[in-house]
Amino acid sequence: MGKSLNGAIWLNADMLSPYEFWQFWRNTTDEDTGRFLKLYTELPIEDCDLLGALQGSDINSAKIILANEVTTLLHGAEAAKAAEATARAVFENGGVGDDLPTLNLSTQDVGDGISVVQLLIKSGLVNTGKEAKRLIAEDGAKLNDAPLNDAGLILQVSDFEKPIKLSKGKKKHTLVQVT
Amino acid sequence: MTYHPKSEFMAVMMQRGFLADCTDYQGLDDALSKGVTPAYIGFDATAKSLHVGSLIQIMMLRWLQKTGHKPITLMGGGTTKVGDPSFRADERPLLTDNQINDNIAGIKRVFENYINYDDEPNGALMLNNSEWLDNLNYLEFLRDIGRHFSVNRMLSFESVKSRIDREQSLSFLEFNYMILQAYDFLELNRRYGCLFQMGGSDQWGNIVNGIDLTRRVLDHEIYGLTSQLLTTSDGKKNGEIAEWRNLAECGYVITI
């Protein structure tokens, strides 16, 4: 069990947020969902089998139940609800659909503040600072689905309590989180 | 496995897919059907928090209590000073007493979300093996406990063998880890009537050592039950899905 050097799924909330913990369970593979429901939740076995047998996109609801149940046991019902709400807000309200690339930053990366221009570059939405500034000037950038008009905007670590969604145009999005 | 359990705990372990192996299904099942049975799982204090790989053990303790029995969470305050050589290619860095105590404080908080440490007959116990390891007298320990261990046999254990085969140094300190873990089980049985130990299937050898030692020293029959070492369907050990965040960094897609 020495696998704890980098990027481990910690149980303590001060080392891994309930949201990230929830996401970890939400990302269970289809094949593992039924088995994990039996091991990590207390739902009746028949329910676990039914949920685990769901096919196609239906099994996503089983994974959300898994994530909610496991997070409720560890962090409480409220934390689980908040995690689900965050996930929905980030992924669904923007109409992004099912998948979103994620950029993970350390607190050192952010340091005393990181500019939105740098974030746009790091997230791969643009290649250069010039391109980033042009995108912002042409009203093509969004931050959490709100228009981003200030190319000089600096974000602090405290701004990343929840993951931030950066968008270029209507189709390209990246989730930025500080881990 | 055609054994039909009488006790609720054993049934749950089988039906929900926890169970990998047991040293004596019938013996343990009989004991569990007779009344409140104490059982322990040991946790190393190598980090400030446990990770998701330990969750299966914690769920076992929760079911144990739910089915009327007494969970013991044993913090390895003493054994962490030695370091488990299992499945490590190199020696673990030595932690200071302060680091270990900090880690224990961090880990303890999680257990309270899963099990009750109250005064009920099946209320859980939080123990630390420093209680019996810190003040061991070396000569007494060698004479009372050491004489029951065959070095020939210890050298055949995978945790030891793999290091020797690869000609990587295994310090005498680490070599003692399995003796101390076996001794934990003996002391938990002597002091708290602990009847069985649970753990991941990688702990089988250590658990069996404790059972043998307790039989020789106290002439008590105790048991071991191991859980599946969890791999995901794509073949990773559960501790390793832990790499999730790194995968995300590599452009792995996260979905809701």
PDB file of N, CA and C in Angstrom, chain A residues 69-109:
ATOM      1  N   GLU A  69     -23.281   7.848  -2.469  1.00  0.00           N
ATOM      2  CA  GLU A  69     -23.313   6.975  -1.292  1.00  0.00           C
ATOM      3  C   GLU A  69     -21.951   6.925  -0.599  1.00  0.00           C
ATOM      4  N   VAL A  70     -20.896   6.749  -1.379  1.00  0.00           N
ATOM      5  CA  VAL A  70     -19.563   6.625  -0.781  1.00  0.00           C
ATOM      6  C   VAL A  70     -19.153   7.951  -0.141  1.00  0.00           C
ATOM      7  N   THR A  71     -19.449   9.057  -0.827  1.00  0.00           N
ATOM      8  CA  THR A  71     -19.078  10.365  -0.288  1.00  0.00           C
ATOM      9  C   THR A  71     -19.897  10.683   0.964  1.00  0.00           C
ATOM     10  N   THR A  72     -21.169  10.250   0.977  1.00  0.00           N
ATOM     11  CA  THR A  72     -21.998  10.480   2.165  1.00  0.00           C
ATOM     12  C   THR A  72     -21.420   9.763   3.374  1.00  0.00           C
ATOM     13  N   LEU A  73     -20.997   8.520   3.197  1.00  0.00           N
ATOM     14  CA  LEU A  73     -20.410   7.776   4.318  1.00  0.00           C
ATOM     15  C   LEU A  73     -19.172   8.485   4.862  1.00  0.00           C
ATOM     16  N   LEU A  74     -18.325   8.940   3.964  1.00  0.00           N
ATOM     17  CA  LEU A  74     -17.058   9.531   4.410  1.00  0.00           C
ATOM     18  C   LEU A  74     -17.210  10.978   4.873  1.00  0.00           C
ATOM     19  N   HIS A  75     -17.884  11.792   4.064  1.00  0.00           N
ATOM     20  CA  HIS A  75     -17.891  13.236   4.348  1.00  0.00           C
ATOM     21  C   HIS A  75     -19.263  13.765   4.778  1.00  0.00           C
ATOM     22  N   GLY A  76     -20.284  12.923   4.758  1.00  0.00           N
ATOM     23  CA  GLY A  76     -21.614  13.379   5.138  1.00  0.00           C
ATOM     24  C   GLY A  76     -22.473  13.705   3.923  1.00  0.00           C
ATOM     25  N   ALA A  77     -23.802  13.695   4.146  1.00  0.00           N
ATOM     26  CA  ALA A  77     -24.753  13.863   3.052  1.00  0.00           C
ATOM     27  C   ALA A  77     -24.624  15.234   2.385  1.00  0.00           C
ATOM     28  N   GLU A  78     -24.352  16.246   3.202  1.00  0.00           N
ATOM     29  CA  GLU A  78     -24.291  17.599   2.629  1.00  0.00           C
ATOM     30  C   GLU A  78     -23.124  17.760   1.654  1.00  0.00           C
ATOM     31  N   ALA A  79     -21.990  17.207   2.078  1.00  0.00           N
ATOM     32  CA  ALA A  79     -20.808  17.288   1.223  1.00  0.00           C
ATOM     33  C   ALA A  79     -21.049  16.544  -0.087  1.00  0.00           C
ATOM     34  N   ALA A  80     -21.744  15.419   0.013  1.00  0.00           N
ATOM     35  CA  ALA A  80     -22.016  14.634  -1.194  1.00  0.00           C
ATOM     36  C   ALA A  80     -22.921  15.418  -2.137  1.00  0.00           C
ATOM     37  N   LYS A  81     -23.947  16.038  -1.549  1.00  0.00           N
ATOM     38  CA  LYS A  81     -24.880  16.823  -2.358  1.00  0.00           C
ATOM     39  C   LYS A  81     -24.162  17.989  -3.039  1.00  0.00           C
ATOM     40  N   ALA A  82     -23.319  18.653  -2.254  1.00  0.00           N
ATOM     41  CA  ALA A  82     -22.575  19.796  -2.801  1.00  0.00           C
ATOM     42  C   ALA A  82     -21.659  19.345  -3.929  1.00  0.00           C
ATOM     43  N   ALA A  83     -21.037  18.189  -3.749  1.00  0.00           N
ATOM     44  CA  ALA A  83     -20.123  17.690  -4.785  1.00  0.00           C
ATOM     45  C   ALA A  83     -20.894  17.398  -6.063  1.00  0.00           C
ATOM     46  N   GLU A  84     -22.043  16.788  -5.904  1.00  0.00           N
ATOM     47  CA  GLU A  84     -22.831  16.480  -7.097  1.00  0.00           C
ATOM     48  C   GLU A  84     -23.282  17.772  -7.788  1.00  0.00           C
ATOM     49  N   ALA A  85     -23.705  18.741  -6.957  1.00  0.00           N
ATOM     50  CA  ALA A  85     -24.166  20.007  -7.525  1.00  0.00           C
ATOM     51  C   ALA A  85     -23.030  20.695  -8.282  1.00  0.00           C
ATOM     52  N   THR A  86     -21.830  20.688  -7.691  1.00  0.00           N
ATOM     53  CA  THR A  86     -20.690  21.301  -8.367  1.00  0.00           C
ATOM     54  C   THR A  86     -20.439  20.614  -9.698  1.00  0.00           C
ATOM     55  N   ALA A  87     -20.451  19.275  -9.631  1.00  0.00           N
ATOM     56  CA  ALA A  87     -20.178  18.526 -10.849  1.00  0.00           C
ATOM     57  C   ALA A  87     -21.201  18.880 -11.931  1.00  0.00           C
ATOM     58  N   ARG A  88     -22.454  18.951 -11.534  1.00  0.00           N
ATOM     59  CA  ARG A  88     -23.500  19.275 -12.516  1.00  0.00           C
ATOM     60  C   ARG A  88     -23.325  20.678 -13.054  1.00  0.00           C
ATOM     61  N   ALA A  89     -23.015  21.600 -12.137  1.00  0.00           N
ATOM     62  CA  ALA A  89     -22.842  22.991 -12.560  1.00  0.00           C
ATOM     63  C   ALA A  89     -21.712  23.098 -13.571  1.00  0.00           C
ATOM     64  N   VAL A  90     -20.616  22.437 -13.243  1.00  0.00           N
ATOM     65  CA  VAL A  90     -19.451  22.546 -14.107  1.00  0.00           C
ATOM     66  C   VAL A  90     -19.699  21.897 -15.464  1.00  0.00           C
ATOM     67  N   PHE A  91     -20.325  20.741 -15.419  1.00  0.00           N
ATOM     68  CA  PHE A  91     -20.400  19.963 -16.650  1.00  0.00           C
ATOM     69  C   PHE A  91     -21.689  20.133 -17.444  1.00  0.00           C
ATOM     70  N   GLU A  92     -22.763  20.429 -16.757  1.00  0.00           N
ATOM     71  CA  GLU A  92     -24.031  20.390 -17.464  1.00  0.00           C
ATOM     72  C   GLU A  92     -24.580  21.766 -17.808  1.00  0.00           C
ATOM     73  N   ASN A  93     -24.480  22.700 -16.865  1.00  0.00           N
ATOM     74  CA  ASN A  93     -25.088  23.995 -17.112  1.00  0.00           C
ATOM     75  C   ASN A  93     -24.519  24.671 -18.350  1.00  0.00           C
ATOM     76  N   GLY A  94     -23.246  24.413 -18.586  1.00  0.00           N
ATOM     77  CA  GLY A  94     -22.622  25.019 -19.759  1.00  0.00           C
ATOM     78  C   GLY A  94     -22.950  24.266 -21.030  1.00  0.00           C
ATOM     79  N   GLY A  95     -23.682  23.199 -20.908  1.00  0.00           N
ATOM     80  CA  GLY A  95     -24.038  22.423 -22.076  1.00  0.00           C
ATOM     81  C   GLY A  95     -22.844  21.740 -22.701  1.00  0.00           C
ATOM     82  N   VAL A  96     -21.894  21.385 -21.865  1.00  0.00           N
ATOM     83  CA  VAL A  96     -20.661  20.825 -22.386  1.00  0.00           C
ATOM     84  C   VAL A  96     -20.832  19.379 -22.811  1.00  0.00           C
ATOM     85  N   GLY A  97     -21.796  18.730 -22.221  1.00  0.00           N
ATOM     86  CA  GLY A  97     -21.955  17.319 -22.523  1.00  0.00           C
ATOM     87  C   GLY A  97     -21.118  16.485 -21.575  1.00  0.00           C
ATOM     88  N   ASP A  98     -20.532  15.494 -22.095  1.00  0.00           N
ATOM     89  CA  ASP A  98     -20.006  14.445 -21.223  1.00  0.00           C
ATOM     90  C   ASP A  98     -18.565  14.576 -20.776  1.00  0.00           C
ATOM     91  N   ASP A  99     -17.761  15.251 -21.547  1.00  0.00           N
ATOM     92  CA  ASP A  99     -16.363  15.208 -21.157  1.00  0.00           C
ATOM     93  C   ASP A  99     -15.681  16.553 -21.248  1.00  0.00           C
ATOM     94  N   LEU A 100     -14.715  16.697 -20.430  1.00  0.00           N
ATOM     95  CA  LEU A 100     -14.022  17.972 -20.318  1.00  0.00           C
ATOM     96  C   LEU A 100     -12.581  17.692 -19.921  1.00  0.00           C
ATOM     97  N   PRO A 101     -11.632  18.194 -20.678  1.00  0.00           N
ATOM     98  CA  PRO A 101     -10.241  18.004 -20.251  1.00  0.00           C
ATOM     99  C   PRO A 101      -9.964  18.820 -18.987  1.00  0.00           C
ATOM    100  N   THR A 102      -9.044  18.359 -18.211  1.00  0.00           N
ATOM    101  CA  THR A 102      -8.785  19.013 -16.940  1.00  0.00           C
ATOM    102  C   THR A 102      -7.323  19.394 -16.817  1.00  0.00           C
ATOM    103  N   LEU A 103      -7.113  20.601 -16.347  1.00  0.00           N
ATOM    104  CA  LEU A 103      -5.755  21.052 -16.053  1.00  0.00           C
ATOM    105  C   LEU A 103      -5.597  21.114 -14.545  1.00  0.00           C
ATOM    106  N   ASN A 104      -4.642  20.377 -14.029  1.00  0.00           N
ATOM    107  CA  ASN A 104      -4.383  20.410 -12.590  1.00  0.00           C
ATOM    108  C   ASN A 104      -3.185  21.292 -12.297  1.00  0.00           C
ATOM    109  N   LEU A 105      -3.388  22.239 -11.415  1.00  0.00           N
ATOM    110  CA  LEU A 105      -2.286  23.109 -11.007  1.00  0.00           C
ATOM    111  C   LEU A 105      -1.973  22.872  -9.544  1.00  0.00           C
ATOM    112  N   SER A 106      -0.710  23.051  -9.182  1.00  0.00           N
ATOM    113  CA  SER A 106      -0.363  23.004  -7.762  1.00  0.00           C
ATOM    114  C   SER A 106      -0.467  24.426  -7.216  1.00  0.00           C
ATOM    115  N   THR A 107      -0.479  24.545  -5.902  1.00  0.00           N
ATOM    116  CA  THR A 107      -0.523  25.882  -5.319  1.00  0.00           C
ATOM    117  C   THR A 107       0.736  26.668  -5.710  1.00  0.00           C
ATOM    118  N   GLN A 108       1.855  25.942  -5.916  1.00  0.00           N
ATOM    119  CA  GLN A 108       3.082  26.610  -6.359  1.00  0.00           C
ATOM    120  C   GLN A 108       2.910  27.199  -7.755  1.00  0.00           C
ATOM    121  N   ASP A 109       2.197  26.449  -8.614  1.00  0.00           N
ATOM    122  CA  ASP A 109       1.958  26.965  -9.964  1.00  0.00           C
ATOM    123  C   ASP A 109       1.232  28.302  -9.904  1.00  0.00           C
TER     124      ASP A 109
END
